[in-house]
Amino acid sequence: MTDEQRYQFDLWGYLHIPGALSEQEVEEAREASQRYVDTPVEDLPPGFGKDGKRHVHGFAFDKALERLALHPSVWPIVKELTKGRPRLSSGTLQVNIPGEHDVAQRLHCAKDDWGWDAVQYAVRDGRVFSDHIVVFPYLTDVNPGDGGLLAVPGSHKSMFERPRSLFNEGLVDDANQLPAGVVNITPKAGDVVIITEALTHGVLAWTPKDRNRLILVLRYHPQYQGNESFPDEIKERLSPETIELISKAGYGDEKEIVREDVVRFS
């Protein structure tokens, strides 16, 4: 991480990296995503499926999407935030279809959902650590008023439980009337947003009638936490470097990919 990124992430609980992906990377990833969206469920390869907006294991559908899990713009950040012990725990393609009914998602965070001890956030020796981070590569534009990601900057460091009366009791459903303290993050195609799950965040309903929203939702934990969650059918599609990324490892183990500043598929 750069000093600027480190400061902003610690200050806000998220990073917005404009232009992280090249135009070609966006085009290839968007084309692959659209193929997933357009494929009937019964015709999908083994291991894939659809659950509303969620297109399960979307990162593994095509190499253009898989490469984003180790993209050079986010890889140094993922390594620092996991203290050099990264593991990709899930990679979903999320799609908002224009014209389809959508609803706002209440403000929440790991502390709200699972308890105050469910997520760690700390700064030690000039480095940031969080044991649950989410990376969102954006494949289509989000404009002000469209909807999309909400955040309460700085909430990741709050020592108090959020009063349920705040922020319209957590339900924010109008991009033009955001409660004080809540921001709507509006990335363009090729931007990447990174958050800690300690950050209070939510989602506005998607309003455009002529444009969709395509994003990957890539979750990372330290390699010694949790269980491997990918079926064999998905693992068989992945490059060796991604297999290492999704694999569990001991607290003191160092993965080969961590030694690389830029990871290239073999």
Tab-separated table of C-alpha atoms in Angstrom:
chain	number	residue	atom	x	y	z
A	1	MET	CA	0.000	0.000	0.000
A	2	THR	CA	1.112	3.547	-0.603
A	3	ASP	CA	1.167	6.018	2.266
A	4	GLU	CA	-1.856	7.750	0.736
A	5	GLN	CA	-3.829	4.512	0.460
A	6	ARG	CA	-2.906	3.481	3.978
A	7	TYR	CA	-4.029	6.824	5.403
A	8	GLN	CA	-7.304	6.862	3.479
A	9	PHE	CA	-8.161	3.260	4.327
A	10	ASP	CA	-7.485	3.853	8.001
A	11	LEU	CA	-9.439	7.119	7.943
A	12	TRP	CA	-12.513	5.926	6.033
A	13	GLY	CA	-12.514	2.117	6.241
A	14	TYR	CA	-12.498	1.854	2.461
A	15	LEU	CA	-10.445	2.705	-0.620
A	16	HIS	CA	-11.723	3.826	-4.013
A	17	ILE	CA	-9.060	3.255	-6.685
A	18	PRO	CA	-10.009	4.988	-9.957
A	19	GLY	CA	-8.863	3.397	-13.209
A	20	ALA	CA	-7.412	0.297	-11.566
A	21	LEU	CA	-8.292	-1.886	-14.569
A	22	SER	CA	-7.327	-1.195	-18.168
A	23	GLU	CA	-9.985	-0.708	-20.841
A	24	GLN	CA	-9.115	-4.110	-22.295
A	25	GLU	CA	-9.396	-5.802	-18.891
A	26	VAL	CA	-12.797	-4.206	-18.345
A	27	GLU	CA	-14.039	-5.172	-21.800
A	28	GLU	CA	-12.924	-8.797	-21.468
A	29	ALA	CA	-14.302	-9.158	-17.935
A	30	ARG	CA	-17.592	-7.524	-18.895
A	31	GLU	CA	-18.004	-9.806	-21.915
A	32	ALA	CA	-17.345	-12.867	-19.744
A	33	SER	CA	-19.795	-11.630	-17.111
A	34	GLN	CA	-22.503	-11.074	-19.692
A	35	ARG	CA	-22.039	-14.641	-20.960
A	36	TYR	CA	-22.665	-15.899	-17.431
A	37	VAL	CA	-25.747	-13.679	-17.106
A	38	ASP	CA	-27.149	-14.774	-20.474
A	39	THR	CA	-26.582	-18.510	-19.974
A	40	PRO	CA	-29.671	-20.383	-18.722
A	41	VAL	CA	-29.076	-22.039	-15.357
A	42	GLU	CA	-29.511	-25.516	-16.817
A	43	ASP	CA	-26.760	-24.825	-19.363
A	44	LEU	CA	-24.155	-23.501	-16.927
A	45	PRO	CA	-20.972	-25.527	-16.346
A	46	PRO	CA	-20.922	-27.672	-13.179
A	47	GLY	CA	-20.430	-25.674	-9.994
A	48	PHE	CA	-22.094	-22.485	-11.197
A	49	GLY	CA	-25.565	-21.203	-10.381
A	50	LYS	CA	-27.704	-18.128	-9.850
A	51	ASP	CA	-29.274	-16.858	-6.644
A	52	GLY	CA	-31.110	-13.665	-7.434
A	53	LYS	CA	-28.478	-11.031	-8.207
A	54	ARG	CA	-25.695	-13.368	-7.122
A	55	HIS	CA	-23.976	-15.421	-9.814
A	56	VAL	CA	-22.180	-18.040	-7.743
A	57	HIS	CA	-18.390	-18.434	-8.135
A	58	GLY	CA	-18.471	-15.829	-10.899
A	59	PHE	CA	-14.743	-15.137	-10.598
A	60	ALA	CA	-14.060	-18.663	-11.915
A	61	PHE	CA	-16.303	-18.403	-14.980
A	62	ASP	CA	-13.534	-17.039	-17.208
A	63	LYS	CA	-9.819	-16.219	-16.902
A	64	ALA	CA	-10.655	-12.545	-17.515
A	65	LEU	CA	-12.558	-12.602	-14.216
A	66	GLU	CA	-10.234	-14.949	-12.344
A	67	ARG	CA	-7.256	-12.656	-12.968
A	68	LEU	CA	-8.991	-9.851	-11.064
A	69	ALA	CA	-8.610	-11.784	-7.790
A	70	LEU	CA	-4.835	-11.265	-8.075
A	71	HIS	CA	-4.852	-7.991	-9.997
A	72	PRO	CA	-1.693	-5.860	-9.563
A	73	SER	CA	-3.754	-2.869	-8.413
A	74	VAL	CA	-5.119	-4.750	-5.392
A	75	TRP	CA	-2.598	-7.525	-4.709
A	76	PRO	CA	-0.184	-5.429	-2.574
A	77	ILE	CA	-3.159	-4.116	-0.604
A	78	VAL	CA	-4.639	-7.571	-0.019
A	79	LYS	CA	-1.240	-8.804	1.146
A	80	GLU	CA	-0.815	-5.976	3.637
A	81	LEU	CA	-4.347	-6.137	5.013
A	82	THR	CA	-3.988	-9.891	5.659
A	83	LYS	CA	-0.449	-9.516	7.031
A	84	GLY	CA	0.993	-11.531	4.156
A	85	ARG	CA	-1.347	-14.487	4.698
A	86	PRO	CA	-4.172	-14.027	2.157
A	87	ARG	CA	-6.917	-16.465	1.263
A	88	LEU	CA	-9.738	-15.813	-1.186
A	89	SER	CA	-12.831	-17.216	0.501
A	90	SER	CA	-15.445	-16.383	-2.148
A	91	GLY	CA	-15.791	-14.640	-5.490
A	92	THR	CA	-19.320	-13.828	-6.589
A	93	LEU	CA	-20.476	-11.956	-9.679
A	94	GLN	CA	-23.269	-9.592	-8.674
A	95	VAL	CA	-25.609	-8.248	-11.332
A	96	ASN	CA	-28.369	-5.654	-11.232
A	97	ILE	CA	-30.575	-6.029	-14.315
A	98	PRO	CA	-32.232	-2.815	-15.576
A	99	GLY	CA	-35.971	-2.819	-15.068
A	100	GLU	CA	-35.945	-5.662	-12.549
A	101	HIS	CA	-37.316	-4.931	-9.097
A	102	ASP	CA	-34.573	-4.098	-6.622
A	103	VAL	CA	-34.617	-3.123	-2.958
A	104	ALA	CA	-32.189	-1.314	-0.701
A	105	GLN	CA	-29.986	-3.353	1.631
A	106	ARG	CA	-29.902	-2.082	5.206
A	107	LEU	CA	-26.735	-0.694	6.699
A	108	HIS	CA	-24.772	-3.481	8.340
A	109	CYS	CA	-21.277	-4.746	9.119
A	110	ALA	CA	-19.705	-7.889	10.522
A	111	LYS	CA	-20.050	-6.498	14.044
A	112	ASP	CA	-23.781	-5.923	13.524
A	113	ASP	CA	-24.358	-9.315	11.932
A	114	TRP	CA	-22.234	-11.600	14.106
A	115	GLY	CA	-21.103	-9.673	17.195
A	116	TRP	CA	-18.418	-7.182	18.222
A	117	ASP	CA	-15.679	-9.824	18.094
A	118	ALA	CA	-16.543	-11.082	14.590
A	119	VAL	CA	-13.998	-8.928	12.764
A	120	GLN	CA	-10.598	-7.493	13.588
A	121	TYR	CA	-9.207	-4.152	12.510
A	122	ALA	CA	-5.842	-2.931	13.763
A	123	VAL	CA	-2.779	-0.866	12.906
A	124	ARG	CA	0.638	-2.105	14.011
A	125	ASP	CA	4.159	-1.142	12.945
A	126	GLY	CA	2.853	1.246	10.320
A	127	ARG	CA	0.691	-1.385	8.615
A	128	VAL	CA	-3.062	-1.977	8.511
A	129	PHE	CA	-4.608	-5.362	9.309
A	130	SER	CA	-8.164	-6.591	8.849
A	131	ASP	CA	-9.251	-10.217	8.911
A	132	HIS	CA	-12.202	-9.740	6.548
A	133	ILE	CA	-11.907	-7.506	3.503
A	134	VAL	CA	-13.998	-7.232	0.360
A	135	VAL	CA	-12.715	-6.121	-3.052
A	136	PHE	CA	-15.221	-4.840	-5.627
A	137	PRO	CA	-13.916	-4.527	-9.214
A	138	TYR	CA	-16.505	-2.492	-11.142
A	139	LEU	CA	-17.238	-3.503	-14.732
A	140	THR	CA	-19.914	-0.874	-15.463
A	141	ASP	CA	-20.397	2.765	-14.489
A	142	VAL	CA	-22.311	3.886	-11.423
A	143	ASN	CA	-23.438	7.509	-11.632
A	144	PRO	CA	-24.752	9.729	-8.824
A	145	GLY	CA	-28.413	8.890	-8.321
A	146	ASP	CA	-28.121	5.354	-9.750
A	147	GLY	CA	-27.956	3.588	-6.392
A	148	GLY	CA	-25.282	1.145	-5.288
A	149	LEU	CA	-22.813	1.039	-2.427
A	150	LEU	CA	-23.304	3.067	0.757
A	151	ALA	CA	-20.771	3.547	3.545
A	152	VAL	CA	-20.432	5.299	6.882
A	153	PRO	CA	-16.800	6.481	6.708
A	154	GLY	CA	-14.839	5.889	9.913
A	155	SER	CA	-17.411	3.521	11.418
A	156	HIS	CA	-14.915	0.645	11.274
A	157	LYS	CA	-13.141	2.147	14.289
A	158	SER	CA	-16.198	2.960	16.377
A	159	MET	CA	-15.981	1.587	19.909
A	160	PHE	CA	-19.738	1.827	20.394
A	161	GLU	CA	-22.584	-0.236	19.022
A	162	ARG	CA	-24.498	1.716	16.389
A	163	PRO	CA	-27.831	2.937	17.809
A	164	ARG	CA	-30.579	1.459	15.660
A	165	SER	CA	-32.338	4.844	15.532
A	166	LEU	CA	-29.501	6.343	13.479
A	167	PHE	CA	-29.527	6.673	9.683
A	168	ASN	CA	-33.273	6.122	9.299
A	169	GLU	CA	-32.953	2.965	11.395
A	170	GLY	CA	-30.401	1.662	8.915
A	171	LEU	CA	-32.679	1.712	5.865
A	172	VAL	CA	-31.384	4.280	3.380
A	173	ASP	CA	-33.407	4.147	0.173
A	174	ASP	CA	-33.053	7.577	-1.468
A	175	ALA	CA	-29.760	8.611	-3.057
A	176	ASN	CA	-30.901	12.235	-3.013
A	177	GLN	CA	-31.623	12.281	0.715
A	178	LEU	CA	-28.702	10.561	2.395
A	179	PRO	CA	-28.558	10.908	6.175
A	180	ALA	CA	-25.635	12.936	7.505
A	181	GLY	CA	-22.600	10.664	7.802
A	182	VAL	CA	-23.606	8.299	4.981
A	183	VAL	CA	-21.951	8.454	1.544
A	184	ASN	CA	-22.883	6.819	-1.759
A	185	ILE	CA	-19.765	5.534	-3.546
A	186	THR	CA	-20.168	5.827	-7.326
A	187	PRO	CA	-17.275	4.129	-9.163
A	188	LYS	CA	-16.793	4.008	-12.922
A	189	ALA	CA	-16.054	0.895	-14.958
A	190	GLY	CA	-12.465	-0.103	-14.201
A	191	ASP	CA	-12.472	1.329	-10.685
A	192	VAL	CA	-11.965	-0.880	-7.641
A	193	VAL	CA	-13.387	-0.357	-4.149
A	194	ILE	CA	-11.920	-2.157	-1.123
A	195	ILE	CA	-13.621	-2.231	2.281
A	196	THR	CA	-13.104	-3.841	5.653
A	197	GLU	CA	-16.146	-5.733	6.908
A	198	ALA	CA	-15.784	-3.679	10.083
A	199	LEU	CA	-17.149	-0.755	8.043
A	200	THR	CA	-20.872	-0.058	8.262
A	201	HIS	CA	-22.159	-0.279	4.694
A	202	GLY	CA	-25.295	-0.961	2.699
A	203	VAL	CA	-26.726	-0.753	-0.803
A	204	LEU	CA	-29.216	1.556	-2.475
A	205	ALA	CA	-31.677	0.016	-4.911
A	206	TRP	CA	-30.507	0.108	-8.534
A	207	THR	CA	-32.665	2.638	-10.414
A	208	PRO	CA	-31.472	2.915	-14.072
A	209	LYS	CA	-33.863	1.392	-16.613
A	210	ASP	CA	-31.291	1.158	-19.412
A	211	ARG	CA	-28.042	0.109	-17.685
A	212	ASN	CA	-26.999	-2.811	-15.530
A	213	ARG	CA	-24.498	-2.965	-12.698
A	214	LEU	CA	-21.785	-5.627	-12.946
A	215	ILE	CA	-19.358	-6.097	-10.065
A	216	LEU	CA	-17.268	-8.873	-8.622
A	217	VAL	CA	-17.471	-9.399	-4.869
A	218	LEU	CA	-14.136	-10.886	-3.776
A	219	ARG	CA	-13.789	-11.770	-0.087
A	220	TYR	CA	-10.418	-12.328	1.581
A	221	HIS	CA	-9.503	-13.633	5.030
A	222	PRO	CA	-6.217	-14.691	6.600
A	223	GLN	CA	-5.220	-18.141	5.326
A	224	TYR	CA	-5.613	-19.756	8.746
A	225	GLN	CA	-9.278	-18.742	9.191
A	226	GLY	CA	-12.443	-20.457	8.004
A	227	ASN	CA	-12.962	-23.444	5.763
A	228	GLU	CA	-12.368	-23.936	2.065
A	229	SER	CA	-15.679	-23.390	0.317
A	230	PHE	CA	-15.104	-24.138	-3.366
A	231	PRO	CA	-16.411	-27.350	-4.965
A	232	ASP	CA	-14.069	-29.546	-6.977
A	233	GLU	CA	-15.777	-28.522	-10.234
A	234	ILE	CA	-14.708	-24.928	-9.615
A	235	LYS	CA	-11.186	-25.785	-8.454
A	236	GLU	CA	-10.599	-27.745	-11.654
A	237	ARG	CA	-11.053	-24.547	-13.671
A	238	LEU	CA	-8.574	-22.446	-11.688
A	239	SER	CA	-4.935	-21.682	-12.406
A	240	PRO	CA	-2.347	-23.036	-9.917
A	241	GLU	CA	-1.775	-19.545	-8.524
A	242	THR	CA	-5.467	-19.113	-7.740
A	243	ILE	CA	-5.594	-22.585	-6.198
A	244	GLU	CA	-2.867	-21.446	-3.827
A	245	LEU	CA	-4.796	-18.245	-3.099
A	246	ILE	CA	-7.978	-20.099	-2.080
A	247	SER	CA	-6.122	-22.731	-0.048
A	248	LYS	CA	-5.920	-22.782	3.725
A	249	ALA	CA	-2.477	-22.668	5.323
A	250	GLY	CA	-0.968	-22.483	8.770
A	251	TYR	CA	-0.393	-19.280	10.691
A	252	GLY	CA	3.354	-19.439	10.126
A	253	ASP	CA	3.263	-20.620	6.511
A	254	GLU	CA	4.138	-18.364	3.581
A	255	LYS	CA	2.502	-18.955	0.238
A	256	GLU	CA	4.651	-18.795	-2.884
A	257	ILE	CA	2.390	-16.176	-4.471
A	258	VAL	CA	2.973	-13.801	-1.548
A	259	ARG	CA	6.602	-13.484	-2.598
A	260	GLU	CA	5.482	-12.049	-5.948
A	261	ASP	CA	4.671	-8.374	-6.469
A	262	VAL	CA	2.863	-9.293	-9.687
A	263	VAL	CA	1.296	-12.744	-9.976
A	264	ARG	CA	1.087	-14.199	-13.484
A	265	PHE	CA	-0.813	-17.358	-14.328
A	266	SER	CA	1.363	-20.268	-15.398
